[in-house]
Structures are given as structure tokens and as C-alpha cells.
Tab-separated table of C-alpha atoms in Angstrom:
chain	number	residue	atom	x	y	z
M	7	UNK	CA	130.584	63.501	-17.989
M	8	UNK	CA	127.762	62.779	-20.630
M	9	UNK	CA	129.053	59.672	-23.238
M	10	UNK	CA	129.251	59.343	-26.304
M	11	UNK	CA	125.748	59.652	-28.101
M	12	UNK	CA	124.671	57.605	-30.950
M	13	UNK	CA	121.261	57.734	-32.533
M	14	UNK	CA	119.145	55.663	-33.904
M	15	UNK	CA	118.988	52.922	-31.786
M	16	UNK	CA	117.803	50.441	-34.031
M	17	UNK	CA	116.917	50.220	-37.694
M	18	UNK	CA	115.235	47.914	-40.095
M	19	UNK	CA	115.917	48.687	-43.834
M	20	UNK	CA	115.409	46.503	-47.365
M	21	UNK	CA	118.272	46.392	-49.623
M	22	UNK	CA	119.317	48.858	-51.723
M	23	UNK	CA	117.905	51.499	-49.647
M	24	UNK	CA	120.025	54.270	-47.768
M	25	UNK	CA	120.522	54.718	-44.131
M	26	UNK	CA	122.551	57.220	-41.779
M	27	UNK	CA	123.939	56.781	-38.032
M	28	UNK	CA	124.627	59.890	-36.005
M	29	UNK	CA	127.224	60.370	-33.092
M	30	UNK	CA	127.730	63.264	-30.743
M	31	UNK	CA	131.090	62.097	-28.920
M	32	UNK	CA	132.497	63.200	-25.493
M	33	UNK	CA	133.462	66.413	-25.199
M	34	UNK	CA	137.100	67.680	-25.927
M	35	UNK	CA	137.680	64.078	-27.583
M	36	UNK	CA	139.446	64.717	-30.658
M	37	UNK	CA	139.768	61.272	-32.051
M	38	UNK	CA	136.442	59.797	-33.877
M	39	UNK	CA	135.910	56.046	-34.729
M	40	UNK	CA	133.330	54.190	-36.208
M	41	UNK	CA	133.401	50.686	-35.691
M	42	UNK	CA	131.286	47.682	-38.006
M	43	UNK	CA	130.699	44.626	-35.208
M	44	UNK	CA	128.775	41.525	-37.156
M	45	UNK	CA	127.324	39.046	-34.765
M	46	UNK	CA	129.552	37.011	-32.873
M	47	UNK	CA	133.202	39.198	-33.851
M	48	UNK	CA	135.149	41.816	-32.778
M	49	UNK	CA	134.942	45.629	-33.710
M	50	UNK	CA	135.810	46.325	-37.000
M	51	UNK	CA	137.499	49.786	-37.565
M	52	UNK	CA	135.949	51.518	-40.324
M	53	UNK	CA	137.172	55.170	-39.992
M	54	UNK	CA	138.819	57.247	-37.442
M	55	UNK	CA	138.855	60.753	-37.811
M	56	UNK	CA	141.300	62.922	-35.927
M	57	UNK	CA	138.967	66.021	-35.230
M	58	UNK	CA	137.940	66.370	-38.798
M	59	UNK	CA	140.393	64.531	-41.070
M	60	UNK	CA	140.278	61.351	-41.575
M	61	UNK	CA	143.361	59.580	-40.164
M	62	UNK	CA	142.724	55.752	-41.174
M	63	UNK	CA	139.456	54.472	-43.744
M	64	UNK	CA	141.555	51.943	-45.424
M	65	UNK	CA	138.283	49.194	-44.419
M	66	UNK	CA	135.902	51.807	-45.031
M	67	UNK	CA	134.003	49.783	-48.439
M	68	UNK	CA	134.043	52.990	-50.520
M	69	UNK	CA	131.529	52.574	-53.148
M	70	UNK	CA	128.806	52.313	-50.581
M	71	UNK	CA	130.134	53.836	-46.988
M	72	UNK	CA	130.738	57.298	-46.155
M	73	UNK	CA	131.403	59.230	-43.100
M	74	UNK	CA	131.921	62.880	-42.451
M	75	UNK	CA	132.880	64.840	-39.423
M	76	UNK	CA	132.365	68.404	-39.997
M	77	UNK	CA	133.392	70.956	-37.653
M	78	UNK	CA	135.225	68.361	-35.838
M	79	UNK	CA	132.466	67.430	-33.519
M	80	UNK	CA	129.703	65.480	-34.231
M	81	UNK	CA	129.879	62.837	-36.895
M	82	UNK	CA	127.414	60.812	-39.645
M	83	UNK	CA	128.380	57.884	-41.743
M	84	UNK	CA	125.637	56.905	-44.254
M	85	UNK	CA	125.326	53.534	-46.222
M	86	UNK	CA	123.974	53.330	-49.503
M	87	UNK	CA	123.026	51.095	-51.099
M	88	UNK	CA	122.603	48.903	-47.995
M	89	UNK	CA	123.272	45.188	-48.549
M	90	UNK	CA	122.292	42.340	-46.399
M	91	UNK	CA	125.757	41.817	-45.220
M	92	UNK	CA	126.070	45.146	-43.938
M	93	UNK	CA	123.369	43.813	-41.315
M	94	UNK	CA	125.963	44.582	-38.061
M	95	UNK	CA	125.850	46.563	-35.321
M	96	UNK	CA	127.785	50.132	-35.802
M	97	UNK	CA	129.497	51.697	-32.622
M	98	UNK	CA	130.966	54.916	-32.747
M	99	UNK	CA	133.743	55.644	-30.426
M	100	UNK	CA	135.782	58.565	-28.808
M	101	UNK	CA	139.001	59.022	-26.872
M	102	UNK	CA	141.599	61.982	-25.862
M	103	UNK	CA	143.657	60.030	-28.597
M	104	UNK	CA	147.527	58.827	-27.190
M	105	UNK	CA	147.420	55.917	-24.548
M	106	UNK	CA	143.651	57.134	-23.587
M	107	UNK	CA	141.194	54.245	-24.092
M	108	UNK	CA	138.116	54.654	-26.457
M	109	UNK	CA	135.058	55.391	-24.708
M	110	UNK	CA	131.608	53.957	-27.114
M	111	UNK	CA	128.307	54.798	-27.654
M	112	UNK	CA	125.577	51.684	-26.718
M	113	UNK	CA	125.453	51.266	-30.884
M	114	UNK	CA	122.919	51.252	-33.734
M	115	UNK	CA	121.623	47.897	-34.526
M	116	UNK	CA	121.313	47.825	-38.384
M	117	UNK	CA	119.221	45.269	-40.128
M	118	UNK	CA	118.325	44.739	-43.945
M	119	UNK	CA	116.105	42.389	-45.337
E	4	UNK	CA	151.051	43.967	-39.846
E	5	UNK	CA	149.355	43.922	-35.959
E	6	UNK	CA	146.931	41.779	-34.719
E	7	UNK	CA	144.641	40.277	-31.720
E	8	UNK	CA	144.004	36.618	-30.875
E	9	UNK	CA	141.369	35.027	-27.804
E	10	UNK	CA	142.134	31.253	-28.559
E	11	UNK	CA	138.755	31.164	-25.977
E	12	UNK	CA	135.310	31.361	-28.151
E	13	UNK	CA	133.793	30.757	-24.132
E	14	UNK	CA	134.979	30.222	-20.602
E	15	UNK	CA	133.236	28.950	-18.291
E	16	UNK	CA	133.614	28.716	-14.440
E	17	UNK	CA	131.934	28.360	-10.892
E	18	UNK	CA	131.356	31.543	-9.234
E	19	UNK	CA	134.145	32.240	-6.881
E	20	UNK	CA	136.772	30.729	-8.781
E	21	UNK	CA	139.641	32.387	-10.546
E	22	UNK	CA	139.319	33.143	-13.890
E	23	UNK	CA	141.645	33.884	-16.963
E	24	UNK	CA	140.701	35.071	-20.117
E	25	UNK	CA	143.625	34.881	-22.771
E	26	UNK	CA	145.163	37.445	-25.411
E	27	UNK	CA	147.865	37.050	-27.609
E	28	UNK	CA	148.953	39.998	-30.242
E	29	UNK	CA	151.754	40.643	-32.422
E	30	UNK	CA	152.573	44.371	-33.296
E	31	UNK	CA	155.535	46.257	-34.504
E	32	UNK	CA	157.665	47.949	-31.407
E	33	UNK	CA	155.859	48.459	-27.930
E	34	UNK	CA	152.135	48.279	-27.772
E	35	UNK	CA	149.633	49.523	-26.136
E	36	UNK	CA	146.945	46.961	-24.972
E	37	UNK	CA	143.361	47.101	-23.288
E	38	UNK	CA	140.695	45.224	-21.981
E	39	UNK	CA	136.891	45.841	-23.074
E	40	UNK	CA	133.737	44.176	-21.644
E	41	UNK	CA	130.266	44.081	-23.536
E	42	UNK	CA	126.955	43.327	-21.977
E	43	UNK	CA	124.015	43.021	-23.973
E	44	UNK	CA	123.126	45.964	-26.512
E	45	UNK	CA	125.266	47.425	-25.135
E	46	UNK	CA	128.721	49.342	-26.701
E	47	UNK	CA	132.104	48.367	-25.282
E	48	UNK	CA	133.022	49.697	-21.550
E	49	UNK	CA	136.702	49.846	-20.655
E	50	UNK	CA	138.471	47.862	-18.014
E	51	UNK	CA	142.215	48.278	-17.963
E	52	UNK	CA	145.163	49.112	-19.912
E	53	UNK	CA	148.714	48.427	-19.924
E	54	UNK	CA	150.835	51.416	-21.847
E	55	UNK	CA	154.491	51.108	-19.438
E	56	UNK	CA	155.347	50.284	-16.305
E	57	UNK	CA	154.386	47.284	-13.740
E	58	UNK	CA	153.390	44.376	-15.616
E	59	UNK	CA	150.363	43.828	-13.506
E	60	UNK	CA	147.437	46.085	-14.303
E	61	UNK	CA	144.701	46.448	-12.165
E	62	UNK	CA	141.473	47.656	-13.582
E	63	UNK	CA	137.631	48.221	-12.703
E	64	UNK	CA	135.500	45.415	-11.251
E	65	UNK	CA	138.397	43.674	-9.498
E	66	UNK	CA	140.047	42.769	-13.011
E	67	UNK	CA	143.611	42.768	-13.587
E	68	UNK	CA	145.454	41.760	-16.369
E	69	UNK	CA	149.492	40.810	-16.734
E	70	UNK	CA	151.208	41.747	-19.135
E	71	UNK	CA	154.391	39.296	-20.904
E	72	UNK	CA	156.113	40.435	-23.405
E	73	UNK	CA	158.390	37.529	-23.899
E	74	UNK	CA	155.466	35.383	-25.255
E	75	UNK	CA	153.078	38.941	-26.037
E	76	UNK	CA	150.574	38.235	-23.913
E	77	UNK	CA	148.018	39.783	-21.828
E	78	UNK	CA	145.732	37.665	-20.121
E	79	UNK	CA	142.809	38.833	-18.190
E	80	UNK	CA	142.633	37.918	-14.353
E	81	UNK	CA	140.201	37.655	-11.679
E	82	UNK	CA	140.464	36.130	-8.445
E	83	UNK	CA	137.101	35.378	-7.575
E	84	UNK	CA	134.553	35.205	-10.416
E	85	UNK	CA	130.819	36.975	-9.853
E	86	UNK	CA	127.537	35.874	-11.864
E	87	UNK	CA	127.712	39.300	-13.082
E	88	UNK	CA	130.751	39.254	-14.587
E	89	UNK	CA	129.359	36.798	-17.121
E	90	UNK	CA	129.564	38.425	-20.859
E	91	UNK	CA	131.662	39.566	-23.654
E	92	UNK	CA	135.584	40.496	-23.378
E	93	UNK	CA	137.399	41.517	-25.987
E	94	UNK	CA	141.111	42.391	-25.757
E	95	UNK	CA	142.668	45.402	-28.189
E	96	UNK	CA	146.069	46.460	-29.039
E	97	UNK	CA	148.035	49.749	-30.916
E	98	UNK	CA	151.836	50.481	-31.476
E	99	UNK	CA	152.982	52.591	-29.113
E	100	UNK	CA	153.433	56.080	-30.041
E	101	UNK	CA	151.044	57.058	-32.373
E	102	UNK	CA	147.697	58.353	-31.977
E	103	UNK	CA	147.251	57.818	-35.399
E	104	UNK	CA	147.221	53.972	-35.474
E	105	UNK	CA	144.799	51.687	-35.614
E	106	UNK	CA	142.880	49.855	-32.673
E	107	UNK	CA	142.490	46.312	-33.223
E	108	UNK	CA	140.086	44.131	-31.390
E	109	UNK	CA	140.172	40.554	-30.924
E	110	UNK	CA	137.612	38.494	-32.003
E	111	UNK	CA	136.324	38.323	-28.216
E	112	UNK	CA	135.332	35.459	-25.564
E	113	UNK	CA	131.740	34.593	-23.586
E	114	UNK	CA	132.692	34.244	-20.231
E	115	UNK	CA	129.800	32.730	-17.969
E	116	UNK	CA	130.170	32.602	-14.405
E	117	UNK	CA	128.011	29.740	-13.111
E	118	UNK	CA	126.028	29.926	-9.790
């Protein structure tokens, strides 16, 4: 089966500018996360959307992060204004939800100057 | 509230020795708990999990992991360590019985397998 898709790769912003991560998740996966990882932690939940409401954004920094998941498929989450802590690398994440683990995308490596 | 804890930052050992890398967690009720391993630029890849059943789980790679709930732990296992297996592990928890909750990660530990 194809995995979960993120795109960019990599991005290099300055502060106060606006960026957006895309992810195309595994097919039939209901459950949606987006995760923050900072250099040298764990994952850091951010969102989870359960097809397309949003089950859990209690870490989600509000004034600056949003996410979206229309249709229930594919899903965005923009930053903006970027600040240089948000310099992280953002993995999106899929699973069948229940006891299935999450399956993630390779990430988008976010840096601001 | 739940959480994740690798007392490890980095293990180290000779290849083809047994290795353990170490989880605690605390969560409400029965959890469910996995096992994650990250190469470089690279997103998390699954290993085992432990939802019910026989306390030792056996996973991809020749990984296993036990499971103990009288001191909540769930320790990662390998008999016989490869160069390859050198890289990140994180271990994860949720309450049992709700899709709906939250996946916590430990902070994760470097394993490096010398030659």
C-alpha cells in the first residue's frame, strides 16, 4: 500500500512569514495527526482529526497554527506568523484508529531564520 | 494525566550483544503501548505493540518488547544487536479503549550498535 504522503520536504522561511504542509494519508485511515518534533524530543501531538473533526488540538498554539481536513482525506496545517521556535520537523500521521499503530509520512523539515 | 519516560538519552553496545531499551508510563486504566524506530529524515516506522494478551511481544527486525504492569513497564529487547539497528526509539502509550485519546511519545533514546 502507498504511505502516507507529506509535501514539502524541506523549507526555509524568515519570521513572520506564512508557511503550509500538505498530507495525503493512507487510504481508508480515518484518524489524522499532525505531530511538532524539535530536535532531539519526542513527537509532539498537535491535532488529530477523526476523518474531518477534530478530536484533540488542545497543543495546537492557536493564534498562529491551523489545520484543516476537508472532505476527510487529505489534510493542510499552515503557520503564520512563523517564529523561530517553530523551527521543528512536522510529521503527519495516519492509522485505522483503535489499537492500530500510526503509520507517518518521512516529515517536512521547517526552518526560520 | 498519561505520560512516557526513556530514563536512556543513548545506549550503547557491541554488536551481537543483547540490548534493552527502557520505557516507563503512567496512564489511567489499561494502555495501549508501542514501539517506534527513526532513522535519519526519516518519519517514525512501527515495531511492535502490546494491546492484551502474552506479555511478550514480538515485533519486526527481531525486536520484542515485555510488557509489566506491576512496575508499567515496557522495555524494548533484542537478543543480538546489528550495526543497523543503531538509531532513534521512541516508546508511545494511549488508554485503552478510545480511539479518541491521545498518543504520547517518549522523549526517545540513540541506540548505537558498535562494530
Amino acid at each position: 500500500e502507498a504511505g502516507v504522503a507529506q509535501s514539502p520536504r524541506y523549507k526555509i522561511i524568515e519570521k513572520r512569514q506564512s508557511v503550509a504542509f500538505w498530507c495525503n494519508p493512507i487510504s481508508g485511515h480515518a484518524t489524522l495527526y499532525w505531530y511538532q518534533q524539535i530536535l532531539g524530543q519526542g513527537p509532539k501531538l498537535l491535532i488529530q482529526f477523526q476523518n474531518n473533526g477534530v478530536v484533540d488540538d488542545s497543543q495546537l498554539p492557536k493564534d498562529r497554527f491551523s489545520a484543516e481536513r476537508l472532505k476527510g482525506v487529505d489534510s493542510t496545517l499552515k503557520i503564520q506568523p512563523a517564529k523561530l521556535e517553530d523551527s521543528a520537523v512536522y510529521l503527519c500521521a495516519s492509522s485505522e484508529g483503535g489499537g492500530s499503530p500510526l503509520h507517518f509520512g518521512n516529515g517536512t523539515r521547517l526552518t526560520v531564520t | 494525566a498519561q505520560s512516557v519516560a526513556q530514563p536512556e538519552d543513548q545506549v550503547n553496545v557491541a554488536e551481537g550483544n543483547p540490548l534493552t531499551v527502557k520505557c516507563t508510563y503512567s496512564v489511567s486504566g489499561n494502555p495501549y503501548l508501542f514501539w517506534y524506530v527513526q532513522y535519519p529524515n526519516r518519519g517514525l516506522q512501527f515495531l511492535l505493540k502490546y494491546i492484551t494478551g502474552d506479555n511478550l511481544v514480538k515485533g519486526s527486525y527481531g525486536f520484542e518488547a515485555e510488557f509489566n504492569k506491576s512496575q508499567t513497564s515496557f522495555h524494548l529487547k533484542k537478543p543480538s544487536a546489528l550495526v543497523s539497528d543503531s538509531a532513534l526509539y521512541f516508546c508511545a502509550v494511549r488508554p485503552l479503549g478510545s480511539s479518541a485519546s491521545k498518543i504520547i511519545f517518549g522523549s526517545g533514546t540513540r541506540l548505537s550498535i558498535r562494530p
